[in-house]
Coordinates of C-alpha atoms and ligand atoms in Angstrom, one line a residue:
M11 CA 0.3 0.1 -0.4
D12 CA 1.8 2.8 -0.9
E13 CA 1.9 5.5 -3.6
S14 CA 3.7 3.2 -6.3
G15 CA 0.0 2.1 -6.5
E16 CA 0.1 -2.0 -6.2
N17 CA -2.9 -0.9 -3.5
T18 CA -5.6 -1.9 -5.4
K19 CA -8.2 0.1 -2.8
G20 CA -6.3 2.8 -2.9
A21 CA -6.2 3.5 0.5
L22 CA -3.8 6.4 -0.3
R23 CA -5.6 8.4 -2.3
G24 CA -7.8 8.5 1.1
E25 CA -8.3 12.2 3.1
T26 CA -9.2 10.6 5.8
I27 CA -7.3 10.1 9.6
A28 CA -8.5 7.2 11.5
Y29 CA -7.4 8.1 15.4
F30 CA -7.8 5.1 18.0
S31 CA -7.5 5.2 21.4
M32 CA -8.5 2.7 23.9
E33 CA -10.6 5.4 26.4
I34 CA -12.6 8.9 24.8
G35 CA -14.3 11.7 26.9
M36 CA -17.1 12.4 24.7
K37 CA -19.3 13.4 27.5
E38 CA -20.6 11.9 31.1
E39 CA -23.4 10.0 29.9
I40 CA -20.7 8.3 27.6
P41 CA -18.6 7.0 30.8
T42 CA -15.7 5.4 28.9
Y43 CA -12.8 6.9 29.5
A44 CA -10.9 7.7 33.2
G45 CA -9.0 10.7 32.9
G46 CA -6.6 12.7 31.0
L47 CA -5.9 10.2 28.0
G48 CA -9.6 10.0 27.3
T49 CA -10.9 13.4 27.8
L50 CA -8.1 14.6 25.4
A51 CA -8.7 12.5 23.2
G52 CA -11.8 13.8 23.5
D53 CA -11.1 17.6 22.7
T54 CA -8.7 16.2 20.1
L55 CA -12.0 14.9 18.1
R56 CA -14.3 18.0 19.0
S57 CA -11.4 20.3 17.5
S58 CA -11.3 17.9 14.9
A59 CA -14.9 18.6 14.4
D60 CA -15.4 22.2 14.4
L61 CA -12.2 22.9 12.2
R62 CA -13.6 19.7 9.6
L63 CA -10.5 17.6 9.5
P64 CA -11.4 14.1 7.4
V65 CA -11.2 12.6 10.7
V66 CA -12.9 9.4 12.4
A67 CA -12.4 7.4 15.5
V68 CA -12.1 3.8 17.1
T69 CA -12.6 3.0 20.7
L70 CA -14.4 0.1 22.6
A71 CA -17.9 0.4 24.2
S72 CA -16.8 -0.3 27.6
R73 CA -20.8 -1.2 28.0
K74 CA -19.7 -1.4 32.1
G75 CA -17.8 1.9 31.7
N76 CA -14.8 3.0 34.0
F77 CA -17.3 3.0 37.3
R78 CA -19.2 5.7 39.2
Q79 CA -17.4 6.2 42.8
E80 CA -19.3 6.7 45.5
L81 CA -17.4 7.4 49.0
D82 CA -18.1 6.3 52.3
A83 CA -17.8 8.3 55.8
E84 CA -13.9 7.7 55.3
G85 CA -13.0 8.1 52.5
R86 CA -13.3 4.5 51.6
Q87 CA -13.9 4.1 47.5
I88 CA -17.1 2.0 46.6
E89 CA -17.2 1.5 43.1
H90 CA -20.2 0.4 40.8
P91 CA -20.4 -0.4 37.6
A92 CA -21.4 2.7 35.2
E93 CA -23.3 1.0 33.0
W94 CA -24.6 2.7 29.8
N95 CA -26.4 1.7 26.9
P96 CA -25.1 2.6 23.8
S97 CA -28.5 2.5 21.8
E98 CA -30.3 4.7 23.7
L99 CA -27.3 7.3 22.4
M100 CA -25.6 5.8 19.2
E101 CA -26.4 3.9 15.8
L102 CA -25.5 0.4 15.2
L103 CA -23.6 -0.3 11.7
P104 CA -25.1 -3.1 9.7
E105 CA -21.8 -4.0 9.1
K106 CA -19.2 -6.0 11.4
T107 CA -15.9 -8.0 11.2
K108 CA -14.5 -10.7 12.5
V109 CA -10.7 -11.2 14.6
R110 CA -9.5 -14.9 15.2
I111 CA -8.8 -14.8 19.2
G112 CA -7.2 -18.2 20.4
K113 CA -9.4 -20.8 18.7
K114 CA -12.4 -18.6 18.1
E115 CA -13.7 -16.1 15.5
V116 CA -15.2 -13.4 17.8
G117 CA -17.6 -11.2 16.2
V118 CA -17.0 -7.6 16.9
A119 CA -19.6 -4.5 15.8
A120 CA -19.8 -0.8 15.8
W121 CA -21.4 1.9 17.7
Q122 CA -21.1 5.0 15.0
Y123 CA -22.2 8.6 17.2
V124 CA -21.7 11.6 15.6
L125 CA -20.0 14.4 16.6
E126 CA -21.6 17.4 15.0
S127 CA -19.5 20.4 15.2
P128 CA -21.6 24.1 14.9
T129 CA -19.8 24.5 11.9
G130 CA -21.0 21.9 10.0
G131 CA -17.7 19.3 10.5
S132 CA -18.2 16.2 11.8
V133 CA -16.4 13.2 13.1
P134 CA -17.9 9.7 13.8
V135 CA -16.6 7.5 16.6
L136 CA -17.1 4.0 16.1
F137 CA -17.6 2.3 19.5
L138 CA -16.3 -1.4 18.8
D139 CA -18.5 -4.2 21.0
T140 CA -18.2 -7.6 20.9
D141 CA -21.7 -7.9 22.8
L142 CA -22.9 -10.5 20.0
E143 CA -25.1 -13.1 20.4
E144 CA -22.8 -15.2 18.0
N145 CA -19.9 -14.9 20.3
S146 CA -19.6 -16.8 23.7
R147 CA -20.5 -15.5 26.9
E148 CA -16.8 -15.2 28.1
D149 CA -15.8 -13.0 24.4
R150 CA -19.6 -11.0 24.7
E151 CA -17.3 -9.3 27.9
I152 CA -14.2 -7.9 25.7
T153 CA -15.8 -5.1 25.3
D154 CA -17.2 -4.7 29.0
V155 CA -14.8 -2.9 31.1
L156 CA -12.5 -0.1 30.6
Y157 CA -8.3 -1.2 31.9
G158 CA -10.3 -3.7 33.6
G159 CA -9.6 -7.9 33.9
D160 CA -6.0 -9.4 34.3
E161 CA -3.3 -9.2 31.3
R162 CA -5.5 -11.7 29.0
Y163 CA -8.3 -9.7 28.9
R164 CA -6.2 -6.6 28.5
L165 CA -4.4 -7.9 25.4
K166 CA -8.4 -9.3 24.1
Q167 CA -9.2 -6.0 24.3
E168 CA -6.7 -4.3 22.7
M169 CA -6.7 -7.7 19.1
V170 CA -10.1 -5.7 19.3
L171 CA -9.1 -2.1 19.0
G172 CA -6.6 -2.6 16.9
I173 CA -7.3 -5.2 14.2
G174 CA -10.9 -5.4 14.8
G175 CA -10.7 -1.3 14.8
M176 CA -8.9 -1.8 10.8
R177 CA -11.4 -4.4 9.7
I178 CA -13.9 -2.4 10.6
L179 CA -12.9 0.5 8.6
E180 CA -12.2 -1.1 5.9
A181 CA -15.7 -2.9 6.4
L182 CA -17.3 0.6 6.1
G183 CA -14.8 1.6 3.0
F184 CA -13.1 4.3 5.0
E185 CA -9.9 4.9 2.6
I186 CA -7.1 6.1 5.4
R187 CA -4.6 8.2 4.8
K188 CA -3.2 7.9 8.2
Y189 CA -3.2 5.6 11.6
H190 CA -3.0 7.5 14.5
M191 CA -2.3 5.9 17.8
N192 CA -3.3 7.9 21.1
E193 CA -1.0 5.5 23.2
G194 CA 0.3 2.3 22.9
H195 CA -2.9 0.2 23.0
S196 CA -4.1 0.3 19.7
S197 CA -0.2 -0.5 18.4
L198 CA -1.7 -3.9 17.3
L199 CA -3.6 -2.0 14.0
A200 CA 0.3 -2.0 12.6
L201 CA 0.3 -6.0 12.8
E202 CA -2.4 -6.3 10.5
L203 CA -1.6 -3.1 8.2
L204 CA 1.8 -5.0 7.9
K205 CA -0.5 -8.0 6.7
G206 CA -1.4 -6.1 4.2
C207 CA 2.4 -4.6 3.2
E208 CA 3.2 -7.6 2.4
G209 CA 5.1 -7.3 5.6
D210 CA 7.8 -4.2 4.8
P211 CA 7.9 -2.1 7.4
K212 CA 8.6 1.0 6.0
K213 CA 4.7 1.0 3.7
V214 CA 3.9 0.2 7.7
R215 CA 5.7 3.5 9.2
K216 CA 4.5 6.2 5.8
R217 CA 1.0 5.4 7.4
C218 CA 0.6 5.2 11.3
V219 CA 1.1 8.2 13.8
F220 CA 1.9 7.4 17.5
T221 CA 1.5 9.8 19.9
T222 CA 3.2 8.5 23.4
H223 CA 1.9 9.4 27.1
T224 CA 3.6 7.6 29.2
P225 CA 7.0 9.0 30.8
V226 CA 8.0 5.7 33.3
E227 CA 9.1 2.5 31.8
A228 CA 6.7 0.8 34.1
G229 CA 4.3 2.5 32.2
H230 CA 4.3 0.5 29.1
D231 CA 1.6 -2.7 28.0
K232 CA 3.5 -5.2 28.1
F233 CA 2.6 -8.4 27.1
S234 CA 4.5 -12.5 27.6
Y235 CA 4.7 -14.8 24.7
D236 CA 2.8 -17.4 26.4
L237 CA 0.2 -15.7 26.1
V238 CA 0.6 -13.8 23.0
S239 CA 1.4 -16.7 21.3
E240 CA -2.3 -18.4 22.7
L241 CA -4.1 -15.7 21.9
I242 CA -2.5 -15.2 18.1
E243 CA -1.6 -18.2 17.1
D244 CA -0.2 -17.6 13.9
G245 CA 3.8 -18.2 14.0
D246 CA 4.2 -15.1 11.3
K247 CA 2.4 -12.4 13.6
I248 CA 4.5 -13.5 16.2
E249 CA 8.0 -13.3 14.2
M250 CA 7.4 -9.6 13.5
L251 CA 5.8 -9.3 16.9
K252 CA 8.9 -10.1 18.1
R253 CA 11.1 -8.3 15.4
F254 CA 9.3 -4.8 16.0
G255 CA 7.8 -5.1 19.8
G256 CA 10.7 -6.8 21.5
G257 CA 12.3 -9.9 22.6
Q258 CA 11.3 -10.8 26.1
R259 CA 8.0 -9.4 26.1
L260 CA 5.7 -7.7 23.3
N261 CA 5.6 -3.6 23.9
M262 CA 3.3 -2.4 23.3
T263 CA 5.0 1.0 23.0
L264 CA 8.4 0.1 21.2
F265 CA 5.7 -1.7 18.6
A266 CA 4.4 1.5 17.6
L267 CA 7.3 2.9 18.3
N268 CA 9.0 0.9 15.4
L269 CA 6.6 1.2 12.7
S270 CA 5.4 4.8 13.3
N271 CA 7.3 7.4 10.8
Y272 CA 5.9 10.5 13.6
V273 CA 6.5 9.9 16.9
N274 CA 5.4 12.4 19.7
G275 CA 5.7 12.9 23.4
V276 CA 2.9 15.6 24.5
A277 CA 5.1 18.2 25.3
K278 CA 8.4 19.3 25.3
K279 CA 9.6 17.8 28.2
H280 CA 8.3 14.7 28.1
R281 CA 9.7 14.5 24.2
D282 CA 12.8 15.1 26.0
V283 CA 12.4 12.0 28.7
S284 CA 10.6 9.4 25.7
R285 CA 13.5 10.4 23.9
A286 CA 16.2 9.4 26.9
M287 CA 14.1 6.1 27.3
F288 CA 13.6 5.4 23.9
P289 CA 17.7 6.4 22.3
G290 CA 18.0 6.4 18.8
Y291 CA 14.1 6.9 18.1
V292 CA 13.4 10.7 16.6
I293 CA 10.6 11.9 18.9
H294 CA 8.5 15.1 18.4
S295 CA 6.4 17.1 20.5
V296 CA 2.7 18.5 20.1
T297 CA 2.2 19.7 23.9
N298 CA -1.4 18.6 24.3
G299 CA -4.4 21.5 24.3
V300 CA -8.1 21.1 25.7
H301 CA -11.2 22.1 24.0
S302 CA -11.6 25.6 24.3
Y303 CA -16.2 26.2 24.2
T304 CA -16.4 22.8 26.2
W305 CA -14.0 23.8 29.2
T306 CA -15.1 27.6 29.8
C307 CA -17.8 28.0 32.0
P308 CA -21.3 29.7 30.5
P309 CA -20.9 33.0 32.2
F310 CA -17.0 33.1 30.8
R311 CA -18.7 32.0 27.4
E312 CA -20.4 34.8 27.3
L313 CA -18.5 37.4 28.0
Y314 CA -16.4 36.3 25.2
D315 CA -19.0 36.1 22.8
R316 CA -20.2 40.1 23.1
Y317 CA -15.9 40.7 23.6
L318 CA -14.1 38.5 21.6
P319 CA -16.4 37.1 19.1
G320 CA -15.2 33.9 16.9
W321 CA -13.3 32.6 19.9
A322 CA -14.7 29.3 20.3
N323 CA -13.0 28.5 16.6
E324 CA -10.4 30.1 16.9
P325 CA -8.9 30.5 20.3
E326 CA -6.6 33.0 19.3
L327 CA -8.6 35.7 19.8
L328 CA -8.0 35.1 23.5
V329 CA -4.8 37.1 23.2
R330 CA -7.0 40.1 23.3
V331 CA -8.9 39.1 26.4
D332 CA -7.6 43.2 27.8
V333 CA -10.3 44.4 26.1
I334 CA -13.0 42.5 27.9
P335 CA -13.3 45.4 31.3
D336 CA -11.5 43.6 34.5
D337 CA -15.2 44.1 36.5
L338 CA -17.4 42.0 34.2
M339 CA -14.7 39.4 35.0
V340 CA -15.0 39.3 37.9
V341 CA -18.6 39.0 38.6
A342 CA -18.1 36.1 35.4
H343 CA -15.7 34.4 38.1
A344 CA -18.1 34.8 41.0
K345 CA -20.9 33.4 39.3
A346 CA -18.5 30.2 38.7
K347 CA -17.5 30.2 41.9
K348 CA -20.9 30.7 43.5
D349 CA -21.8 27.7 41.5
L350 CA -19.4 25.6 42.8
I351 CA -19.3 26.3 46.1
D352 CA -23.2 25.8 46.0
L353 CA -22.9 22.1 45.0
V354 CA -19.7 21.7 47.2
N355 CA -22.3 22.3 50.4
R356 CA -25.6 20.7 48.7
S357 CA -23.3 17.9 48.3
T358 CA -21.1 17.5 51.6
G359 CA -22.6 19.2 54.3
T360 CA -19.5 21.9 54.4
E361 CA -19.6 25.5 55.0
M362 CA -17.9 27.0 52.3
D363 CA -17.8 30.9 51.8
P364 CA -17.9 32.3 48.3
Q365 CA -15.6 35.1 49.4
V366 CA -13.0 32.9 50.8
L367 CA -9.6 31.8 48.8
T368 CA -10.8 28.3 47.2
L369 CA -7.7 25.7 46.4
G370 CA -8.7 23.3 43.8
F371 CA -7.3 20.3 43.3
A372 CA -8.7 17.2 40.9
R373 CA -7.3 14.1 38.9
R374 CA -6.7 10.5 39.2
S375 CA -6.3 9.8 42.6
T376 CA -2.9 7.7 42.1
E377 CA 0.7 8.6 44.2
Y378 CA 2.5 10.0 41.8
K379 CA 0.4 13.0 42.1
R380 CA 0.6 13.5 45.3
P381 CA -2.6 14.5 45.9
T382 CA -1.8 14.6 49.9
L383 CA 1.3 16.9 49.9
L384 CA -0.4 19.9 50.5
F385 CA -1.5 18.6 54.1
S386 CA 2.1 17.5 54.7
D387 CA 2.5 20.0 57.7
L388 CA -1.1 21.0 59.3
D389 CA 0.3 23.6 61.4
R390 CA 1.7 25.8 58.1
L391 CA -1.6 25.6 56.7
R392 CA -3.3 26.6 59.9
R393 CA -1.1 29.1 59.8
I394 CA -1.5 30.4 56.5
N395 CA -5.4 30.4 57.0
S396 CA -4.8 32.9 60.4
R397 CA -3.0 35.0 57.5
G398 CA -5.7 35.0 55.4
K399 CA -8.6 32.8 55.1
I400 CA -8.4 29.7 52.7
Q401 CA -10.2 26.5 51.4
I402 CA -9.9 23.6 49.6
V403 CA -12.1 21.4 47.0
M404 CA -11.2 18.3 45.4
A405 CA -12.2 14.7 43.8
G406 CA -10.9 12.5 41.7
K407 CA -11.0 8.5 41.3
A408 CA -8.9 6.0 42.1
H409 CA -8.4 3.1 39.8
P410 CA -9.8 0.0 41.4
K411 CA -6.7 -2.0 41.8
D412 CA -5.1 1.2 42.9
F413 CA -4.9 0.4 46.6
Q414 CA -2.3 3.4 47.1
G415 CA -4.7 6.0 45.8
K416 CA -7.6 5.0 47.4
R417 CA -5.7 5.4 50.6
L418 CA -4.8 8.5 49.7
I419 CA -8.6 9.7 49.4
E420 CA -9.0 8.3 53.0
E421 CA -5.9 9.8 54.3
I422 CA -7.3 13.1 53.3
F423 CA -10.9 12.5 54.8
C424 CA -8.1 12.6 57.7
R425 CA -6.8 15.6 57.4
A426 CA -10.1 17.3 56.5
R427 CA -11.0 16.2 60.0
D428 CA -8.3 17.1 61.5
L429 CA -8.8 20.7 60.1
K430 CA -12.9 20.9 60.9
G431 CA -13.9 23.8 62.2
E432 CA -10.8 25.5 60.7
I433 CA -9.9 25.0 56.8
E434 CA -12.9 23.7 55.0
V435 CA -11.5 20.5 53.0
A436 CA -14.5 19.4 51.2
Y437 CA -13.8 15.8 48.7
L438 CA -16.9 15.2 46.0
E439 CA -17.7 11.8 44.9
N440 CA -17.1 10.6 41.2
Y441 CA -14.8 13.1 39.4
D442 CA -16.3 12.9 35.8
M443 CA -16.1 15.6 33.5
A444 CA -19.2 17.5 34.0
L445 CA -17.7 17.5 37.4
A446 CA -14.1 19.1 36.3
A447 CA -15.7 21.4 34.3
K448 CA -17.6 23.3 37.2
M449 CA -14.5 23.1 39.6
V450 CA -11.6 24.4 37.1
S451 CA -14.4 27.2 36.4
G452 CA -15.4 27.3 40.7
V453 CA -11.8 27.9 42.6
D454 CA -9.7 30.7 42.3
V455 CA -6.3 28.9 42.3
W456 CA -5.9 25.2 40.7
V457 CA -3.3 22.8 42.7
N458 CA -1.3 20.4 40.6
T459 CA 1.4 18.4 42.6
P460 CA 2.6 15.7 40.3
L461 CA 6.4 13.6 40.8
R462 CA 8.5 15.3 38.2
P463 CA 8.8 14.0 35.7
R464 CA 5.9 12.2 35.5
E465 CA 3.3 14.4 34.4
A466 CA 3.8 13.5 30.8
S467 CA 1.4 17.2 29.8
G468 CA -1.4 17.5 32.4
T469 CA -4.6 19.2 30.7
S470 CA -6.9 20.6 33.5
G471 CA -4.5 23.3 34.6
M472 CA -4.9 24.6 31.0
K473 CA -8.8 24.2 31.6
A474 CA -8.7 26.4 34.2
A475 CA -6.6 29.2 32.7
H476 CA -9.1 29.5 30.0
N477 CA -11.9 30.4 33.3
G478 CA -9.7 32.8 34.9
V479 CA -8.7 30.8 37.7
I480 CA -4.5 31.0 38.4
N481 CA -2.3 27.8 37.9
F482 CA -0.3 27.3 40.9
S483 CA 2.0 23.7 39.9
V484 CA 4.8 22.2 40.4
L485 CA 7.2 22.6 37.2
D486 CA 6.5 19.2 35.1
G487 CA 4.5 18.8 31.8
W488 CA 2.8 21.7 30.3
W489 CA 3.8 24.4 33.1
I490 CA 6.9 24.4 32.1
E491 CA 6.2 25.7 28.8
G492 CA 2.9 28.2 30.4
W493 CA 4.5 29.5 33.5
I494 CA 6.0 32.9 33.9
E495 CA 6.4 33.8 37.7
G496 CA 4.2 36.0 39.4
V497 CA 2.7 36.4 35.7
T498 CA 0.8 33.2 34.2
G499 CA 0.8 31.8 37.6
W500 CA 3.7 30.4 40.6
S501 CA 5.5 27.7 40.0
I502 CA 6.3 24.5 42.9
G503 CA 9.5 22.9 43.3
P504 CA 13.2 23.2 41.5
E505 CA 12.8 24.9 37.9
P506 CA 13.7 23.1 35.2
G507 CA 17.4 22.1 34.7
E508 CA 17.4 22.0 38.6
E509 CA 18.8 17.9 39.4
L510 CA 17.7 17.6 43.2
P511 CA 18.0 14.2 45.2
P512 CA 14.5 13.1 45.5
Q513 CA 14.0 13.9 48.8
E514 CA 15.7 17.3 48.7
A515 CA 12.9 17.9 46.1
R516 CA 10.3 17.1 48.0
R517 CA 11.2 19.2 50.4
R518 CA 11.8 22.3 48.1
D519 CA 8.1 21.2 46.7
I520 CA 6.4 21.7 50.1
D521 CA 8.5 24.6 51.6
D522 CA 7.2 26.8 47.9
L523 CA 3.5 25.1 48.2
Y524 CA 3.2 26.7 51.6
S525 CA 5.8 29.6 51.2
K526 CA 3.8 30.8 48.1
L527 CA 0.5 30.3 49.7
E528 CA 1.4 32.2 52.7
Y529 CA 3.9 35.0 51.1
I530 CA 2.5 35.5 47.8
I531 CA -1.0 33.9 46.9
V532 CA -2.9 34.8 50.3
P533 CA -1.6 38.5 50.0
T534 CA -2.2 39.0 46.5
F535 CA -6.1 37.2 46.5
Y536 CA -6.9 40.0 49.3
H537 CA -4.8 42.3 49.5
R538 CA -4.1 43.4 45.5
K539 CA -7.6 42.7 43.8
D540 CA -5.8 44.7 40.7
H541 CA -3.0 42.4 40.6
W542 CA -5.1 39.3 40.8
V543 CA -7.3 40.2 38.2
R544 CA -4.3 41.2 36.1
M545 CA -3.6 36.9 36.8
M546 CA -6.7 36.5 35.4
N547 CA -6.3 38.1 32.2
D548 CA -2.7 37.2 31.9
S549 CA -4.1 32.9 31.9
I550 CA -6.8 33.6 29.0
G551 CA -4.3 35.9 26.8
M552 CA -1.0 34.2 27.5
L553 CA -2.4 30.5 28.3
A554 CA -5.6 30.0 27.0
Y555 CA -4.7 30.7 23.9
Y556 CA -2.1 28.9 23.5
F557 CA -3.2 25.7 25.5
N558 CA -6.2 24.7 23.1
S559 CA -6.6 21.7 21.2
H560 CA -7.8 23.8 17.8
R561 CA -3.5 24.8 17.7
M562 CA -2.7 21.1 18.6
M563 CA -4.9 19.7 16.0
R564 CA -3.2 22.5 13.7
R565 CA 0.3 21.0 14.8
Y566 CA -1.0 17.7 14.0
V567 CA -1.9 18.5 10.9
T568 CA 0.8 20.2 9.6
E569 CA 3.8 17.8 11.2
A570 CA 2.0 14.6 11.3
Y571 CA -0.5 14.0 8.9
L572 CA 0.3 15.7 6.1
Ligands
PLP211 C1 -9.1 16.9 32.1 C2 -9.3 15.7 33.1 C3 -8.5 15.0 33.3 C4 -6.9 15.7 33.5 O1 -6.7 16.1 34.3 P1 -4.8 16.2 34.6 O2 -4.7 17.0 35.4 O3 -4.4 16.9 33.3 O4 -4.6 15.0 35.1 C5 -8.8 13.6 34.4 N1 -10.0 13.7 34.2 C6 -11.3 14.4 34.2 C7 -12.4 13.7 34.3 C8 -11.1 15.8 33.1 O5 -11.6 16.3 32.8

């Protein structure tokens, strides 16, 4: 399948970009996403539709979704299946395909959700489903649980996504120009491509784009060849997998790396970290962005519509945010803040006050995100609170098997109890896109304290910036590119390039966190309102205008797709 025309289907004449992602955050009613990777995929597609790009997306139906999180009085996480019914939201396509898994041919169908933009653009999103009568009971469950089950279950899911996805696109008659793998979960699509290219990796590479999101070696999906050979019985294919995916274990990232001509990390720092992890590969960077309209709260949408018409499809216009009168911006933020505080007080029984400086922290609860760092020294926190009151709104789910992540939530509940009557701390249940939208617009400061270099990009801070909420974060991922101290926000801990031993870096992080809160952030909020509003403006005009998925998609088009 290359330009020389061996390809009878004329696939290269096709214009369509096929975007593969294990999870996609379309909206909260379709709970087939777990966190940043999925919301990024959703924003990618929303911008593609707005920009009228010829994109089709492939993902899994994940009928039991991620899960709905309930927290008991101790902060213990209770997981409920987030079952959803595709037939209520999308259309079942008549075309089906099969994937051979072990000794069985597994039937794969696709639900189509058409994402429509007010610009007239649209993107079909295919949710692959094995819950078909013709399949065995076990196989019907393959597309049930996002990131569920064991290694075998995961490999089956990845076979359905990569191989099944390719075949469905073919059955539907799509002519694909490039296959974009959002993380390595879908990289078996390259195995399927190899088959059609007489095993010529050069031809496959021309067709593949790979975005890696994982800055640590242990985070990459790997499968034992015993398992792989059991599920993919074909000896030639196993050869190919070993040749491109590693001899010891099948490393999905390596397989994608070896079969893609364009590979990128999701921020400049992450590019550098990825290059060090995979020496010898050419790795670019396209820094993530968020979908401006989706992540801007209604009061700010109204302001932007009035003063910067066209902003939603041309977020660069936000660079002129200064044309919006400051007092109107303050009122818009107060509305969003009141909405959030009402929700917090209603759902958790706290008594938060909309006049008080409010810190927000929400993301998947997992060790490297360090959600408890803020509570390292409660006496310091109390002292800060005596200079100017603070309150803290938090949220986040832990993966059902991440026991450490669950323990962190319980620890926050303990700290909240310790601080009761002094500093109000609320932990909201079931962090999803709707709650994220409320939190990133309703707090005053958005805090992020990941362990470097684990935050490949991070996107919630970009959402905050769209709403004039000020970032206060560890210098990792996107924030290294967005941060101007005291202008677009504040940093926590060592500057990029400053290499400190882990213990010392942690001490610096904690010290900065508290010192800046006490001596800069609290006084600015309460006594230098004009400077605060200046920083809200600069968050919008210098961060949101750039860290949006419209800019990101234009970069993918000119650097990876064309
Ligand atoms: C944006 C978003 C994320 C990603 O947040 P990070 O701070 O980048 O980890 C995760 N979950 C949901 C629901 C989101 O909306």
